[in-house]
Coordinates of C-alpha atoms and ligand atoms in Angstrom, one line a residue:
M1 CA -12.0 -18.0 -32.7
N2 CA -12.2 -14.5 -31.2
T3 CA -8.7 -13.2 -31.6
S4 CA -9.3 -9.7 -30.2
A5 CA -10.3 -10.7 -26.6
F6 CA -8.6 -8.5 -24.1
A7 CA -6.5 -9.9 -21.2
D8 CA -7.6 -7.1 -19.0
F9 CA -10.7 -5.0 -18.0
R10 CA -9.1 -1.6 -18.9
S11 CA -8.1 -0.2 -22.3
Y12 CA -4.6 0.9 -23.3
P13 CA -4.1 4.2 -25.1
L14 CA -2.1 4.0 -28.3
I15 CA 1.1 5.8 -27.2
S16 CA 2.9 5.0 -30.5
A17 CA 1.9 2.9 -33.5
L18 CA 3.7 -0.2 -34.5
A19 CA 5.9 0.7 -37.5
A20 CA 7.7 -2.6 -38.3
V21 CA 8.3 -6.1 -37.1
Q22 CA 11.5 -8.0 -37.7
P23 CA 11.8 -11.8 -37.1
L24 CA 14.9 -12.8 -35.2
A25 CA 16.0 -16.3 -34.1
D26 CA 14.3 -16.3 -30.7
R27 CA 12.2 -13.2 -30.8
L28 CA 10.3 -10.5 -32.8
Q29 CA 12.0 -7.1 -32.8
V30 CA 9.3 -4.5 -33.0
Q31 CA 9.9 -0.9 -34.1
W32 CA 7.5 1.8 -33.0
A33 CA 6.6 4.9 -34.9
D34 CA 8.5 7.0 -32.3
G35 CA 11.7 5.1 -33.1
R36 CA 11.8 2.8 -30.1
F37 CA 12.8 -0.8 -30.5
S38 CA 11.2 -3.5 -28.3
P39 CA 12.1 -7.2 -28.3
F40 CA 9.4 -9.7 -27.7
H41 CA 10.6 -13.3 -27.2
H42 CA 8.5 -16.0 -28.9
Q43 CA 7.7 -17.6 -25.6
W44 CA 6.6 -14.3 -24.1
L45 CA 4.3 -13.6 -27.1
R46 CA 2.8 -17.1 -27.0
D47 CA 2.4 -16.9 -23.2
N48 CA 0.5 -13.6 -23.5
C49 CA -1.8 -14.5 -26.4
P50 CA -5.1 -12.8 -25.6
C51 CA -7.3 -15.1 -27.7
A52 CA -10.4 -16.7 -26.4
E53 CA -8.7 -20.1 -26.2
C54 CA -5.8 -18.8 -24.1
V55 CA -7.8 -16.3 -21.9
Y56 CA -11.3 -17.0 -20.6
S57 CA -13.2 -13.9 -21.7
V58 CA -15.4 -13.7 -18.6
T59 CA -12.7 -13.7 -16.0
R60 CA -10.0 -12.4 -18.3
E61 CA -7.7 -14.9 -16.6
Q62 CA -5.3 -17.1 -18.4
V63 CA -6.2 -20.7 -19.3
L64 CA -3.1 -21.5 -21.2
E65 CA 0.0 -22.7 -19.3
I66 CA 3.1 -22.0 -21.3
V67 CA 4.6 -25.4 -20.5
D68 CA 1.9 -26.9 -22.8
V69 CA 3.5 -25.3 -25.9
P70 CA 6.9 -26.4 -27.2
E71 CA 9.8 -24.4 -25.8
D72 CA 11.2 -23.8 -29.3
L73 CA 7.9 -22.7 -30.9
V74 CA 8.4 -20.2 -33.6
P75 CA 6.1 -18.1 -35.8
N76 CA 5.3 -19.1 -39.3
T77 CA 4.5 -15.4 -40.1
S78 CA 4.3 -12.1 -38.3
R79 CA 2.8 -8.9 -39.6
I80 CA 1.1 -5.6 -38.7
D81 CA -2.6 -5.7 -39.8
A82 CA -4.8 -2.9 -41.1
Q83 CA -5.9 -2.0 -37.5
G84 CA -2.3 -1.7 -36.5
F85 CA -2.3 -4.9 -34.4
L86 CA 0.6 -7.3 -34.3
C87 CA -0.5 -10.7 -35.8
V88 CA 1.4 -13.8 -35.3
E89 CA 0.7 -17.2 -36.9
W90 CA 2.5 -19.9 -35.0
Q91 CA 3.8 -23.2 -36.2
G92 CA 1.0 -25.6 -35.7
G93 CA -1.6 -23.0 -36.7
H94 CA -2.5 -21.0 -33.5
H95 CA -3.1 -17.3 -34.1
S96 CA -2.3 -14.4 -31.8
R97 CA -3.3 -10.8 -32.2
F98 CA -1.9 -8.1 -30.0
D99 CA -3.3 -4.6 -29.4
P100 CA -0.4 -2.1 -29.9
G101 CA -1.4 -0.1 -26.8
W102 CA -1.3 -3.2 -24.6
L103 CA 2.0 -4.3 -26.2
R104 CA 3.6 -0.9 -25.6
A105 CA 2.4 -0.9 -22.0
H106 CA 4.1 -4.2 -21.4
A107 CA 7.2 -3.8 -23.5
Y108 CA 10.4 -4.8 -21.7
D109 CA 13.1 -3.0 -23.6
D110 CA 15.3 -1.0 -21.1
L111 CA 13.6 2.3 -21.8
S112 CA 10.1 1.1 -21.4
R113 CA 11.0 -0.7 -18.1
A114 CA 12.7 2.5 -16.8
E115 CA 9.6 4.5 -17.7
R116 CA 7.4 2.1 -15.8
L117 CA 9.6 2.3 -12.8
Q118 CA 9.5 6.1 -13.0
A119 CA 5.7 6.1 -13.2
R120 CA 5.2 4.0 -10.1
P121 CA 3.6 5.9 -7.3
K122 CA 6.1 7.4 -4.9
S123 CA 5.7 8.3 -1.3
Q124 CA 5.9 12.0 -0.6
L125 CA 7.8 12.3 2.6
W126 CA 6.7 14.9 5.1
A127 CA 7.8 16.5 8.3
T128 CA 6.4 19.0 10.9
D129 CA 5.5 21.6 8.3
L130 CA 3.0 19.3 6.5
S131 CA -0.2 20.9 5.6
V132 CA -2.5 18.0 6.3
P133 CA -4.7 17.2 3.3
V134 CA -8.4 17.8 4.4
F135 CA -11.4 16.2 2.6
D136 CA -15.1 16.8 3.0
Y137 CA -17.3 13.9 4.1
Q138 CA -20.3 14.7 1.8
A139 CA -18.0 15.1 -1.2
V140 CA -16.2 11.9 -0.6
M141 CA -19.5 10.1 -0.1
E142 CA -21.2 11.4 -3.3
D143 CA -18.5 12.2 -5.8
S144 CA -16.1 9.5 -7.2
Q145 CA -13.5 12.2 -8.2
A146 CA -13.4 13.5 -4.6
L147 CA -13.1 9.9 -3.4
L148 CA -10.2 9.3 -5.7
S149 CA -8.3 12.5 -4.6
W150 CA -8.7 11.4 -1.0
L151 CA -7.4 7.9 -1.8
L152 CA -4.4 9.2 -3.7
A153 CA -3.5 11.4 -0.7
L154 CA -3.7 8.3 1.5
R155 CA -1.5 6.3 -0.8
D156 CA 1.1 9.0 -1.4
I157 CA 1.1 11.1 1.8
G158 CA -0.3 8.6 4.3
L159 CA -2.1 11.1 6.5
T160 CA -5.5 12.8 5.8
Q161 CA -8.3 14.3 7.7
V162 CA -12.0 14.2 6.8
R163 CA -14.4 16.8 8.1
G164 CA -18.2 16.9 8.4
V165 CA -18.5 13.2 9.4
P166 CA -21.9 12.8 11.3
T167 CA -21.2 12.3 15.0
E168 CA -23.6 9.3 15.3
P169 CA -21.7 6.2 16.4
G170 CA -21.0 3.9 13.5
S171 CA -20.7 6.7 10.9
L172 CA -17.1 5.9 10.1
A173 CA -18.2 2.5 8.7
L174 CA -20.1 4.3 5.9
I175 CA -17.1 6.2 4.8
A176 CA -14.7 3.3 5.2
Q177 CA -17.0 1.2 3.0
R178 CA -16.6 3.8 0.3
I179 CA -13.2 2.2 -0.1
S180 CA -14.0 -1.5 0.7
F181 CA -14.9 -3.9 3.5
I182 CA -13.6 -3.3 7.0
R183 CA -10.9 -5.6 8.5
E184 CA -12.2 -6.9 11.7
S185 CA -10.0 -7.6 14.7
N186 CA -10.4 -9.0 18.2
F187 CA -11.3 -5.4 19.2
G188 CA -14.3 -5.6 16.9
V189 CA -15.3 -4.4 13.4
L190 CA -15.4 -0.9 14.9
F191 CA -13.5 -0.2 18.1
N192 CA -14.4 2.3 20.8
V193 CA -11.5 4.4 22.1
Q194 CA -12.6 5.4 25.5
S195 CA -11.0 5.3 29.0
K196 CA -12.4 2.1 30.4
A197 CA -12.2 0.5 33.9
N198 CA -11.3 -2.9 32.6
A199 CA -9.0 -1.9 29.7
D200 CA -7.7 -4.6 27.5
S201 CA -5.2 -2.2 25.9
N202 CA -3.3 1.0 27.1
A203 CA -5.3 2.6 24.2
Y204 CA -8.4 2.3 26.4
T205 CA -7.0 4.3 29.3
A206 CA -6.3 8.1 29.6
F207 CA -2.5 7.5 29.4
N208 CA -0.3 9.2 26.9
L209 CA 0.2 6.7 24.0
P210 CA 3.7 7.0 22.5
L211 CA 4.1 7.0 18.7
H212 CA 3.0 3.6 17.4
S213 CA 1.4 1.6 14.6
D214 CA -1.8 -0.4 15.5
L215 CA -1.6 -4.3 15.6
P216 CA 2.1 -4.7 15.1
T217 CA 1.3 -8.0 16.8
R218 CA -0.1 -9.3 13.5
E219 CA 1.8 -10.8 10.6
L220 CA 0.0 -8.2 8.4
Q221 CA -0.5 -4.8 10.1
P222 CA -3.7 -3.1 9.0
G223 CA -3.0 -0.8 6.1
L224 CA -5.4 2.0 6.8
Q225 CA -6.6 3.3 10.2
F226 CA -9.7 5.4 10.7
L227 CA -10.1 7.4 14.0
H228 CA -13.4 9.3 14.2
C229 CA -14.0 11.8 17.0
L230 CA -17.6 11.7 18.4
V231 CA -16.9 13.6 21.7
N232 CA -13.8 15.4 22.8
D233 CA -14.5 17.5 25.9
A234 CA -11.6 16.3 28.0
V235 CA -8.5 18.4 28.5
G236 CA -5.5 16.9 26.6
G237 CA -5.7 14.0 24.2
E238 CA -4.2 15.8 21.2
S239 CA -3.2 13.6 18.3
I240 CA 0.4 13.4 17.1
F241 CA 1.7 12.0 13.9
V242 CA 5.1 11.3 12.3
D243 CA 6.0 10.0 8.9
G244 CA 7.6 6.7 9.7
F245 CA 9.1 6.6 6.2
A246 CA 10.7 10.0 6.6
I247 CA 12.2 9.0 10.0
A248 CA 13.5 5.7 8.5
D249 CA 15.0 7.7 5.6
A250 CA 16.6 10.2 7.9
L251 CA 18.0 7.4 10.0
R252 CA 19.4 5.7 6.9
H253 CA 21.5 8.8 6.3
E254 CA 22.3 9.9 9.8
D255 CA 23.0 6.5 11.4
P256 CA 23.3 3.8 8.7
E257 CA 24.3 1.1 11.2
A258 CA 21.2 1.7 13.4
F259 CA 19.1 1.7 10.2
R260 CA 20.5 -1.7 9.1
N261 CA 20.0 -3.2 12.6
L262 CA 16.3 -2.1 12.6
C263 CA 15.9 -3.7 9.1
E264 CA 17.6 -6.9 10.1
I265 CA 17.0 -7.8 13.8
P266 CA 13.5 -9.1 14.5
V267 CA 11.6 -7.8 17.5
E268 CA 8.5 -9.5 19.0
F269 CA 5.3 -7.6 19.5
R270 CA 2.6 -9.2 21.7
N271 CA -1.0 -8.5 22.6
K272 CA -2.8 -10.8 24.9
D273 CA -6.0 -10.9 27.0
R274 CA -8.0 -13.7 28.5
H275 CA -9.2 -15.0 25.1
S276 CA -6.4 -14.2 22.7
D277 CA -2.6 -14.2 22.4
Y278 CA -1.2 -12.5 19.3
R279 CA 2.5 -12.4 18.6
C280 CA 4.6 -11.3 15.7
L281 CA 8.3 -11.5 15.3
A282 CA 9.6 -9.0 12.7
P283 CA 12.1 -6.2 12.1
I284 CA 10.9 -2.7 12.9
I285 CA 11.7 -1.4 9.4
D286 CA 10.8 -3.4 6.3
L287 CA 12.1 -2.8 2.8
D288 CA 10.4 -3.7 -0.5
A289 CA 11.9 -5.6 -3.4
L290 CA 13.5 -2.4 -4.7
G291 CA 15.2 -1.6 -1.3
R292 CA 12.8 1.2 -0.4
V293 CA 11.3 1.5 3.1
S294 CA 7.8 0.0 2.8
E295 CA 6.7 -0.5 6.4
V296 CA 7.3 0.5 10.0
R297 CA 6.2 -1.7 12.9
M298 CA 6.3 -0.1 16.3
A299 CA 4.5 0.1 19.6
N300 CA 6.7 0.2 22.6
F301 CA 3.7 -0.8 24.9
L302 CA 3.2 -4.0 22.9
R303 CA 6.9 -5.0 22.7
G304 CA 8.3 -8.2 24.2
P305 CA 11.7 -8.5 25.7
F306 CA 14.4 -8.2 23.1
D307 CA 15.7 -11.7 22.1
A308 CA 18.9 -11.3 20.1
P309 CA 22.4 -12.7 20.3
A310 CA 24.3 -11.2 23.2
A311 CA 26.8 -9.6 20.9
Q312 CA 24.0 -7.7 19.1
M313 CA 22.0 -6.6 22.2
P314 CA 23.9 -3.3 22.8
A315 CA 23.6 -2.4 19.0
L316 CA 19.9 -3.2 19.1
Y317 CA 19.3 -1.0 22.1
Q318 CA 21.3 1.8 20.4
A319 CA 19.2 1.6 17.2
Y320 CA 15.9 1.3 19.0
R321 CA 16.7 4.3 21.3
R322 CA 17.8 6.3 18.3
F323 CA 14.6 5.6 16.4
I324 CA 12.3 6.5 19.3
A325 CA 14.4 9.6 20.0
M326 CA 13.8 10.6 16.4
T327 CA 10.0 10.1 16.7
R328 CA 10.2 12.7 19.6
E329 CA 12.1 15.3 17.5
T330 CA 9.9 18.3 16.7
R331 CA 11.2 18.4 13.1
F332 CA 9.1 15.3 12.4
R333 CA 6.0 15.9 14.5
V334 CA 2.5 17.1 13.5
M335 CA 0.2 17.8 16.5
R336 CA -3.5 18.6 16.1
R337 CA -6.6 18.3 18.3
L338 CA -9.5 16.4 16.7
N339 CA -12.9 17.9 17.1
P340 CA -16.3 16.1 17.0
G341 CA -17.2 15.3 13.3
E342 CA -13.6 15.1 12.3
M343 CA -11.8 11.9 11.4
W344 CA -8.2 10.9 10.9
C345 CA -7.5 8.4 8.2
F346 CA -3.8 7.3 7.7
D347 CA -1.5 4.6 6.5
N348 CA -1.0 2.5 9.6
R349 CA 2.1 0.8 8.1
R350 CA 3.8 4.1 7.5
T351 CA 2.4 6.9 9.7
L352 CA 3.0 6.5 13.4
H353 CA 0.3 8.0 15.7
A354 CA 0.3 9.1 19.3
R355 CA -2.1 10.7 21.8
N356 CA -1.3 13.0 24.7
A357 CA -2.6 12.0 28.1
F358 CA -6.0 13.4 28.8
D359 CA -7.9 14.1 32.0
P360 CA -11.1 12.0 32.1
A361 CA -12.4 14.1 35.0
S362 CA -12.4 17.2 32.8
G363 CA -14.9 15.8 30.3
A364 CA -15.8 12.9 28.0
R365 CA -13.7 11.7 25.1
H366 CA -15.0 9.1 22.7
F367 CA -13.3 8.1 19.4
Q368 CA -14.3 5.2 17.1
G369 CA -11.8 3.4 14.9
C370 CA -11.6 0.7 12.2
Y371 CA -9.1 -0.7 9.7
I372 CA -9.0 -1.5 6.0
D373 CA -6.1 -3.3 4.3
R374 CA -3.7 -1.5 1.9
D375 CA -4.6 -3.9 -0.9
E376 CA -8.2 -2.6 -0.8
L377 CA -7.1 1.0 -1.1
L378 CA -4.8 0.2 -4.1
S379 CA -7.4 -1.9 -5.8
R380 CA -10.1 0.8 -5.4
I381 CA -7.7 3.5 -6.8
L382 CA -7.0 1.4 -9.9
V383 CA -10.7 0.7 -10.5
L384 CA -11.6 4.4 -10.1
Q385 CA -8.8 5.2 -12.6
R386 CA -10.1 2.8 -15.3
Ligands
LIG1 C1 -5.5 3.7 19.6 C2 -5.0 5.1 19.5 C3 -5.5 7.4 19.7 C4 -6.4 8.4 20.5 O1 -6.6 3.5 20.1 O2 -4.7 2.8 19.2 O3 -3.9 5.3 19.1 O4 -6.4 9.6 20.1 N1 -5.8 6.1 19.9 O5 -7.0 7.9 21.4
LIG2 ZN1 -4.3 -17.9 -28.0
LIG3 ZN1 -3.3 3.5 18.0

């Protein structure tokens, strides 16, 4: 039996060695060389046994189901071996051997859990004075360190620009695929943003587009949006961005009732044409399991009529007006004109984007866009960091 199989594809640094292990009624109490104590319940240890019987070494996925071992299973012996691993011999004869780096990384004493919470990536909120992080196409295409820096900026700031992208149509697919596969929609794998006679969206006109997220009509809004400028000879059409998380945060402090209403009252977004009819009913602001703002869903031009109890309607309008009014406040807005060869890439579930009206008679304007889901971004970051 291979008892040193890893339950993971990465390795864990030895932050502190195991110093002692004390058996208690329902757990082992581990003491680390730096003085920390961590409890590990018998069930937890047995559940996380990394041996080749419990974890398939090819997929590193668990084969064991904890319900198949007795609830009151206890160790016969536990000790720290010559390599500093925690070795447990269970009643019935199964052996488990735990890497101290892995064990420390998953310890659930209060201090270790607080440290992990602290180490989670945090959004850096921004406002009008943001200096937009700019990345070079060639570097991102060739160098995995440059790629990682770009992806971290996307994760933490949610708005980036890439320069030096070839102006051949389709070039954005190559850089998008540096992250992962593209998320297709009814507008195509790549969509062309141009003023069109038979437009199937206000986006494909020369109108001003107010601050919005793309595809709020879908249960899962696309995580990343790419907008690549091929031609921009028209007068007008500047890009505008706001940090939806920063606005939601400000609203939470400045008008807590409006904030609560936008978190709780669902609103329907709709997008329809001759062949499709997409609808999503969801609140404009979404919170994660820790109560932090995790998503903003907004496109006034795709919104259906409000459908809320009569008693809530005035409050919903008040909150909605307040939110839109904030997206128009200069303190939050970043406005830039995109030139050919430049590309926006931003977190579509956080950063709202807009476009000023342009004059199609004054010159051509052609952008291409595509989407990638947030999961792909986060997975790519973790693999690059291995
Ligand atoms: C869009 C969009 C921005 C632009 O197509 O959804 O926001 O600058 N376009 O044309
Ligand atoms: Zn095992
Ligand atoms: Zn858009």
